mmCIF file of C-alpha atoms in Angstrom:
data_model
loop_
_atom_site.group_PDB
_atom_site.id
_atom_site.type_symbol
_atom_site.label_atom_id
_atom_site.label_comp_id
_atom_site.label_asym_id
_atom_site.label_seq_id
_atom_site.Cartn_x
_atom_site.Cartn_y
_atom_site.Cartn_z
ATOM 1 C CA UNK A 32 0.457 0.199 0.210
ATOM 2 C CA UNK A 33 2.956 1.998 0.744
ATOM 3 C CA UNK A 34 4.187 1.292 -1.817
ATOM 4 C CA UNK A 35 1.151 2.304 -4.675
ATOM 5 C CA UNK A 36 0.851 5.981 -2.674
ATOM 6 C CA UNK A 37 4.486 6.132 -3.250
ATOM 7 C CA UNK A 38 4.511 5.085 -6.993
ATOM 8 C CA UNK A 39 0.599 7.206 -7.410
ATOM 9 C CA UNK A 40 2.826 10.212 -6.277
ATOM 10 C CA UNK A 41 5.866 10.316 -8.222
ATOM 11 C CA UNK A 42 3.571 9.497 -11.297
ATOM 12 C CA UNK A 43 1.813 12.391 -10.426
ATOM 13 C CA UNK A 44 5.282 14.622 -9.683
ATOM 14 C CA UNK A 45 5.908 13.798 -13.209
ATOM 15 C CA UNK A 46 2.401 14.612 -14.738
ATOM 16 C CA UNK A 47 3.205 18.368 -13.364
ATOM 17 C CA UNK A 48 6.368 18.297 -14.401
ATOM 18 C CA UNK A 49 5.356 17.931 -17.504
ATOM 19 C CA UNK A 50 2.571 20.085 -17.769
ATOM 20 C CA UNK A 51 5.229 23.159 -16.647
ATOM 21 C CA UNK A 52 7.591 22.044 -19.245
ATOM 22 C CA UNK A 53 7.943 24.756 -21.654
ATOM 23 C CA UNK A 54 6.350 23.190 -26.217
ATOM 24 C CA UNK A 55 8.725 22.924 -28.138
ATOM 25 C CA UNK A 56 9.946 25.486 -30.056
ATOM 26 C CA UNK A 57 8.611 24.938 -33.997
ATOM 27 C CA UNK A 58 9.468 28.276 -36.449
ATOM 28 C CA UNK A 59 6.018 26.226 -38.351
ATOM 29 C CA UNK A 60 4.097 25.668 -36.239
ATOM 30 C CA UNK A 61 5.035 29.135 -35.191
ATOM 31 C CA UNK A 62 4.370 30.826 -38.552
ATOM 32 C CA UNK A 63 1.135 28.780 -38.667
ATOM 33 C CA UNK A 64 -0.333 29.726 -35.634
ATOM 34 C CA UNK A 65 0.267 33.844 -35.906
ATOM 35 C CA UNK A 66 -0.735 33.855 -39.428
ATOM 36 C CA UNK A 67 2.438 35.386 -40.925
ATOM 37 C CA UNK A 68 6.020 35.098 -42.384
ATOM 38 C CA UNK A 69 8.472 38.552 -41.442
ATOM 39 C CA UNK A 70 10.250 39.026 -44.148
ATOM 40 C CA UNK A 71 13.548 40.848 -45.043
ATOM 41 C CA UNK A 72 14.415 42.272 -48.485
ATOM 42 C CA UNK A 73 16.035 45.160 -49.445
ATOM 43 C CA UNK A 74 14.037 47.027 -52.616
ATOM 44 C CA UNK A 75 16.316 47.799 -54.756
ATOM 45 C CA UNK A 76 17.514 45.712 -56.100
ATOM 46 C CA UNK A 77 15.586 45.085 -60.284
ATOM 47 C CA UNK A 78 14.084 42.956 -61.899
ATOM 48 C CA UNK A 79 14.442 40.403 -57.733
ATOM 49 C CA UNK A 80 12.985 43.494 -55.682
ATOM 50 C CA UNK A 81 12.638 46.581 -56.117
ATOM 51 C CA UNK A 82 10.038 50.064 -55.244
ATOM 52 C CA UNK A 83 7.373 51.458 -57.591
ATOM 53 C CA UNK A 84 6.157 54.107 -57.408
ATOM 54 C CA UNK A 85 6.534 52.982 -53.196
ATOM 55 C CA UNK A 86 5.116 49.788 -53.674
ATOM 56 C CA UNK A 87 6.964 46.593 -53.975
ATOM 57 C CA UNK A 88 6.984 44.224 -56.196
ATOM 58 C CA UNK A 89 9.531 42.380 -57.939
ATOM 59 C CA UNK A 90 10.430 38.444 -58.993
ATOM 60 C CA UNK A 91 10.996 37.738 -55.139
ATOM 61 C CA UNK A 92 7.979 38.759 -53.907
ATOM 62 C CA UNK A 93 5.441 37.432 -57.250
ATOM 63 C CA UNK A 94 8.365 33.885 -55.924
ATOM 64 C CA UNK A 95 7.348 34.679 -52.168
ATOM 65 C CA UNK A 96 3.936 35.470 -52.613
ATOM 66 C CA UNK A 97 3.066 32.339 -54.213
ATOM 67 C CA UNK A 98 4.855 30.073 -50.835
ATOM 68 C CA UNK A 99 3.330 31.978 -48.270
ATOM 69 C CA UNK A 100 0.114 31.179 -49.725
ATOM 70 C CA UNK A 101 1.496 27.391 -49.613
ATOM 71 C CA UNK A 102 2.365 27.322 -45.972
ATOM 72 C CA UNK A 103 -0.984 29.220 -45.347
ATOM 73 C CA UNK A 104 0.134 32.588 -43.865
ATOM 74 C CA UNK A 105 -0.227 35.956 -45.085
ATOM 75 C CA UNK A 106 3.932 37.538 -46.018
ATOM 76 C CA UNK A 107 5.455 40.890 -44.464
ATOM 77 C CA UNK A 108 7.641 41.872 -46.541
ATOM 78 C CA UNK A 109 9.741 44.795 -45.088
ATOM 79 C CA UNK A 110 12.494 47.115 -47.153
ATOM 80 C CA UNK A 111 15.990 46.391 -44.647
ATOM 81 C CA UNK A 112 19.483 47.173 -45.945
ATOM 82 C CA UNK A 113 20.832 43.977 -47.212
ATOM 83 C CA UNK A 114 24.188 44.578 -44.114
ATOM 84 C CA UNK A 115 21.920 44.423 -41.593
ATOM 85 C CA UNK A 116 19.509 41.114 -43.082
ATOM 86 C CA UNK A 117 22.052 38.511 -41.837
ATOM 87 C CA UNK A 118 22.455 39.977 -38.923
ATOM 88 C CA UNK A 119 18.696 40.858 -38.062
ATOM 89 C CA UNK A 120 18.192 37.115 -38.940
ATOM 90 C CA UNK A 121 20.560 36.094 -36.776
ATOM 91 C CA UNK A 122 18.840 37.771 -33.392
ATOM 92 C CA UNK A 123 15.144 36.761 -34.609
ATOM 93 C CA UNK A 124 13.730 40.441 -35.206
ATOM 94 C CA UNK A 125 12.347 38.236 -38.667
ATOM 95 C CA UNK A 126 11.259 34.376 -40.066
ATOM 96 C CA UNK A 127 13.809 34.766 -42.587
ATOM 97 C CA UNK A 128 16.198 36.488 -45.907
ATOM 98 C CA UNK A 129 14.664 36.799 -49.326
ATOM 99 C CA UNK A 130 17.159 38.864 -50.417
ATOM 100 C CA UNK A 131 18.472 36.712 -53.014
ATOM 101 C CA UNK A 132 21.610 35.512 -50.783
ATOM 102 C CA UNK A 133 24.513 34.025 -53.343
ATOM 103 C CA UNK A 134 24.409 30.333 -51.672
ATOM 104 C CA UNK A 135 28.649 30.335 -50.852
ATOM 105 C CA UNK A 136 30.947 27.351 -48.459
ATOM 106 C CA UNK A 137 30.890 29.678 -45.895
ATOM 107 C CA UNK A 138 27.042 30.770 -45.862
ATOM 108 C CA UNK A 139 26.232 27.110 -45.643
ATOM 109 C CA UNK A 140 27.239 26.039 -42.835
ATOM 110 C CA UNK A 141 26.359 29.928 -41.025
ATOM 111 C CA UNK A 142 22.355 29.489 -42.592
ATOM 112 C CA UNK A 143 19.923 27.301 -43.677
ATOM 113 C CA UNK A 144 19.093 27.362 -47.505
ATOM 114 C CA UNK A 145 16.495 27.308 -50.233
ATOM 115 C CA UNK A 146 16.478 25.768 -52.450
ATOM 116 C CA UNK A 147 17.399 27.705 -55.522
ATOM 117 C CA UNK A 148 15.770 30.449 -56.564
ATOM 118 C CA UNK A 149 17.422 32.160 -59.774
ATOM 119 C CA UNK A 150 20.839 32.018 -60.861
ATOM 120 C CA UNK A 151 23.739 33.897 -59.458
ATOM 121 C CA UNK A 152 26.554 33.541 -62.137
ATOM 122 C CA UNK A 153 28.693 37.489 -61.866
ATOM 123 C CA UNK A 154 29.149 39.130 -64.349
ATOM 124 C CA UNK A 155 29.871 42.915 -66.202
ATOM 125 C CA UNK A 156 28.926 45.911 -67.308
ATOM 126 C CA UNK A 157 29.941 48.776 -68.988
ATOM 127 C CA UNK A 158 28.485 52.224 -70.286
ATOM 128 C CA UNK A 159 27.168 52.565 -73.692
ATOM 129 C CA UNK A 160 30.179 54.018 -75.385
ATOM 130 C CA UNK A 161 32.309 52.426 -73.075
ATOM 131 C CA UNK A 162 35.623 51.393 -75.000
ATOM 132 C CA UNK A 163 36.039 47.956 -72.191
ATOM 133 C CA UNK A 164 34.899 44.604 -73.643
ATOM 134 C CA UNK A 165 35.822 41.952 -72.228
ATOM 135 C CA UNK A 166 36.325 41.447 -68.704
ATOM 136 C CA UNK A 167 39.665 41.220 -68.148
ATOM 137 C CA UNK A 168 40.302 45.115 -69.935
ATOM 138 C CA UNK A 169 38.783 45.586 -65.915
ATOM 139 C CA UNK A 170 42.941 46.108 -65.061
ATOM 140 C CA UNK A 171 43.501 48.597 -62.994
ATOM 141 C CA UNK A 172 40.153 50.481 -63.293
ATOM 142 C CA UNK A 173 37.504 51.565 -61.544
ATOM 143 C CA UNK A 174 35.019 48.586 -60.842
ATOM 144 C CA UNK A 175 31.771 49.298 -58.360
ATOM 145 C CA UNK A 176 29.775 46.584 -56.627
ATOM 146 C CA UNK A 177 27.469 46.128 -53.737
ATOM 147 C CA UNK A 178 29.636 45.901 -50.220
ATOM 148 C CA UNK A 179 29.109 42.662 -48.657
ATOM 149 C CA UNK A 180 28.016 40.737 -50.930
ATOM 150 C CA UNK A 181 29.376 37.510 -53.215
ATOM 151 C CA UNK A 182 29.958 38.922 -55.761
ATOM 152 C CA UNK A 183 31.970 41.706 -54.033
ATOM 153 C CA UNK A 184 34.883 39.190 -53.106
ATOM 154 C CA UNK A 185 34.746 37.666 -56.673
ATOM 155 C CA UNK A 186 35.864 40.540 -57.661
ATOM 156 C CA UNK A 187 38.181 41.139 -54.989
ATOM 157 C CA UNK A 188 39.510 37.832 -56.145
ATOM 158 C CA UNK A 189 39.576 38.280 -59.713
ATOM 159 C CA UNK A 190 41.190 41.875 -59.156
ATOM 160 C CA UNK A 191 43.883 39.674 -57.455
ATOM 161 C CA UNK A 192 44.712 37.402 -60.751
ATOM 162 C CA UNK A 193 44.472 40.885 -63.480
ATOM 163 C CA UNK A 194 47.117 41.614 -61.082
ATOM 164 C CA UNK A 195 44.358 45.447 -59.698
ATOM 165 C CA UNK A 196 41.332 46.347 -59.744
ATOM 166 C CA UNK A 197 40.109 49.392 -58.029
ATOM 167 C CA UNK A 198 37.219 47.846 -56.590
ATOM 168 C CA UNK A 199 33.987 51.043 -55.055
ATOM 169 C CA UNK A 200 31.859 50.123 -52.669
ATOM 170 C CA UNK A 201 28.045 50.746 -52.325
ATOM 171 C CA UNK A 202 25.048 50.329 -50.883
ATOM 172 C CA UNK A 203 23.181 49.825 -53.359
ATOM 173 C CA UNK A 204 23.490 48.925 -56.318
ATOM 174 C CA UNK A 205 20.865 51.441 -58.220
ATOM 175 C CA UNK A 206 24.240 53.941 -56.731
ATOM 176 C CA UNK A 207 26.560 52.082 -58.536
ATOM 177 C CA UNK A 208 24.675 51.926 -62.084
ATOM 178 C CA UNK A 209 23.945 55.949 -61.282
ATOM 179 C CA UNK A 210 27.391 56.261 -61.177
ATOM 180 C CA UNK A 211 28.527 54.411 -63.941
ATOM 181 C CA UNK A 212 26.512 56.357 -66.154
ATOM 182 C CA UNK A 213 28.180 59.636 -65.179
ATOM 183 C CA UNK A 214 31.037 58.327 -66.152
ATOM 184 C CA UNK A 215 32.326 58.139 -62.255
ATOM 185 C CA UNK A 216 32.807 54.107 -62.965
ATOM 186 C CA UNK A 217 34.686 52.262 -65.788
ATOM 187 C CA UNK A 218 32.142 48.764 -65.226
ATOM 188 C CA UNK A 219 29.820 47.516 -62.238
ATOM 189 C CA UNK A 220 30.059 44.072 -61.030
ATOM 190 C CA UNK A 221 26.446 42.223 -59.644
ATOM 191 C CA UNK A 222 24.780 38.908 -60.965
ATOM 192 C CA UNK A 223 23.506 38.346 -64.303
ATOM 193 C CA UNK A 224 19.895 38.554 -63.637
ATOM 194 C CA UNK A 225 20.340 41.608 -62.554
ATOM 195 C CA UNK A 226 22.196 42.902 -65.156
ATOM 196 C CA UNK A 227 20.757 41.624 -67.558
ATOM 197 C CA UNK A 228 17.322 43.478 -66.611
ATOM 198 C CA UNK A 229 19.193 46.324 -66.242
ATOM 199 C CA UNK A 230 20.381 46.304 -69.680
ATOM 200 C CA UNK A 231 16.997 44.983 -71.353
ATOM 201 C CA UNK A 232 15.834 48.629 -69.773
ATOM 202 C CA UNK A 233 18.729 50.745 -69.745
ATOM 203 C CA UNK A 234 20.487 49.793 -73.851
ATOM 204 C CA UNK A 235 20.934 53.434 -74.374
ATOM 205 C CA UNK A 236 22.966 53.615 -71.420
ATOM 206 C CA UNK A 237 24.398 50.348 -70.507
ATOM 207 C CA UNK A 238 25.855 47.441 -72.211
ATOM 208 C CA UNK A 239 26.927 43.584 -71.260
ATOM 209 C CA UNK A 240 30.322 43.124 -71.819
ATOM 210 C CA UNK A 241 31.065 40.301 -74.125
ATOM 211 C CA UNK A 242 31.742 37.338 -72.332
ATOM 212 C CA UNK A 243 29.221 39.115 -69.443
ATOM 213 C CA UNK A 244 30.164 36.602 -66.566
ATOM 214 C CA UNK A 245 33.859 35.500 -64.792
ATOM 215 C CA UNK A 246 34.291 32.771 -62.075
ATOM 216 C CA UNK A 247 32.381 29.594 -61.741
ATOM 217 C CA UNK A 248 28.573 29.544 -61.685
ATOM 218 C CA UNK A 249 26.228 30.283 -58.380
ATOM 219 C CA UNK A 250 22.621 30.225 -57.008
ATOM 220 C CA UNK A 251 21.398 32.935 -55.112
ATOM 221 C CA UNK A 252 18.818 31.876 -52.074
ATOM 222 C CA UNK A 253 16.652 32.543 -49.479
ATOM 223 C CA UNK A 254 18.311 32.103 -46.084
ATOM 224 C CA UNK A 255 16.426 31.174 -42.442
ATOM 225 C CA UNK A 256 18.182 30.387 -39.393
ATOM 226 C CA UNK A 257 20.350 27.038 -38.905
ATOM 227 C CA UNK A 258 18.769 25.535 -35.712
ATOM 228 C CA UNK A 259 16.002 22.891 -34.671
ATOM 229 C CA UNK A 260 13.281 25.318 -34.444
ATOM 230 C CA UNK A 261 13.916 26.079 -38.322
ATOM 231 C CA UNK A 262 13.403 23.228 -40.021
ATOM 232 C CA UNK A 263 10.275 22.456 -40.142
ATOM 233 C CA UNK A 264 10.286 26.420 -41.623
ATOM 234 C CA UNK A 265 12.943 25.827 -44.404
ATOM 235 C CA UNK A 266 11.206 22.056 -45.634
ATOM 236 C CA UNK A 267 8.043 23.767 -45.963
ATOM 237 C CA UNK A 268 9.127 26.942 -48.190
ATOM 238 C CA UNK A 269 10.996 24.187 -49.962
ATOM 239 C CA UNK A 270 8.635 22.109 -50.814
ATOM 240 C CA UNK A 271 6.312 24.901 -51.787
ATOM 241 C CA UNK A 272 9.555 26.105 -54.049
ATOM 242 C CA UNK A 273 9.078 22.484 -55.741
ATOM 243 C CA UNK A 274 5.563 22.670 -56.095
ATOM 244 C CA UNK A 275 5.983 25.980 -57.863
ATOM 245 C CA UNK A 276 8.018 24.625 -59.746
ATOM 246 C CA UNK A 277 6.221 21.774 -60.931
ATOM 247 C CA UNK A 278 3.101 22.952 -61.546
ATOM 248 C CA UNK A 279 4.762 25.602 -63.798
ATOM 249 C CA UNK A 280 4.215 28.659 -61.306
ATOM 250 C CA UNK A 281 8.358 29.354 -60.910
ATOM 251 C CA UNK A 282 8.613 29.290 -65.017
ATOM 252 C CA UNK A 283 5.977 31.622 -65.155
ATOM 253 C CA UNK A 284 7.248 33.647 -62.869
ATOM 254 C CA UNK A 285 10.889 33.787 -64.157
ATOM 255 C CA UNK A 286 10.253 34.733 -67.610
ATOM 256 C CA UNK A 287 7.822 37.651 -66.263
ATOM 257 C CA UNK A 288 11.022 39.146 -64.912
ATOM 258 C CA UNK A 289 14.250 37.485 -66.112
ATOM 259 C CA UNK A 290 12.948 36.806 -70.000
ATOM 260 C CA UNK A 291 13.344 33.320 -70.027
ATOM 261 C CA UNK A 292 13.356 29.986 -68.082
ATOM 262 C CA UNK A 293 16.172 28.511 -66.371
ATOM 263 C CA UNK A 294 15.847 25.198 -64.856
ATOM 264 C CA UNK A 295 17.251 24.705 -61.347
ATOM 265 C CA UNK A 296 18.996 22.401 -58.896
ATOM 266 C CA UNK A 297 16.389 20.403 -56.896
ATOM 267 C CA UNK A 298 18.808 20.516 -53.903
ATOM 268 C CA UNK A 299 20.100 22.693 -51.824
ATOM 269 C CA UNK A 300 24.046 22.586 -53.849
ATOM 270 C CA UNK A 301 25.873 21.184 -51.148
ATOM 271 C CA UNK A 302 29.477 23.051 -49.453
ATOM 272 C CA UNK A 303 32.833 22.542 -51.110
#
């Protein structure tokens, strides 16, 4: 009888402890409960993200609208300077960074990436009247690039190979394009989709180098936190992207903003 009472008391104590213990955190559950996904992006990165008469639009928005709908939550879009996005993600100011972020081995060690959303191969653009043609012509020239980007690091490495390039960093690509048009730069480095869009819309001012690209092929993805809490969330994002790929929505969005469709990997590229 005494043993039974002791056992009963022990089980009751465990039950109380169980009720008192906090539930395991899960970002996907939190997002669904809140019915919103808080995002961060830089709305000065056409054609992915841009403000047109104060309204946010672009390829990223179209893609993430579809992803959020599949998850069952409303997206909250925030315009955040690129240099503040990944630090803000780490301290949980938002759920995901949807600015196109180049997938690199270093970043894969620290963050969880979505499936690729676009090609991110580094490329060069010059002013229409420039005498520069090939990528190697930037040797000794002044080249603009957005600060803190993978494109900056690739330009830095390429400049060393060439024997020296004067690199000027900018907060946004729009600022770099303005200086290029004004003759204060010899070229601007960016991802191929961004520069193709720029030349398509301003052919009287800019032209791509021939060939336009240098370095290894790379991809853009979105970024989430790399922890147990966030695993279900990034899996849901990737499942939505695959569904949108298979039903043709990704193709339609790419053609709308980039003018062509590029088949993308169905897995996140491995760190090498």
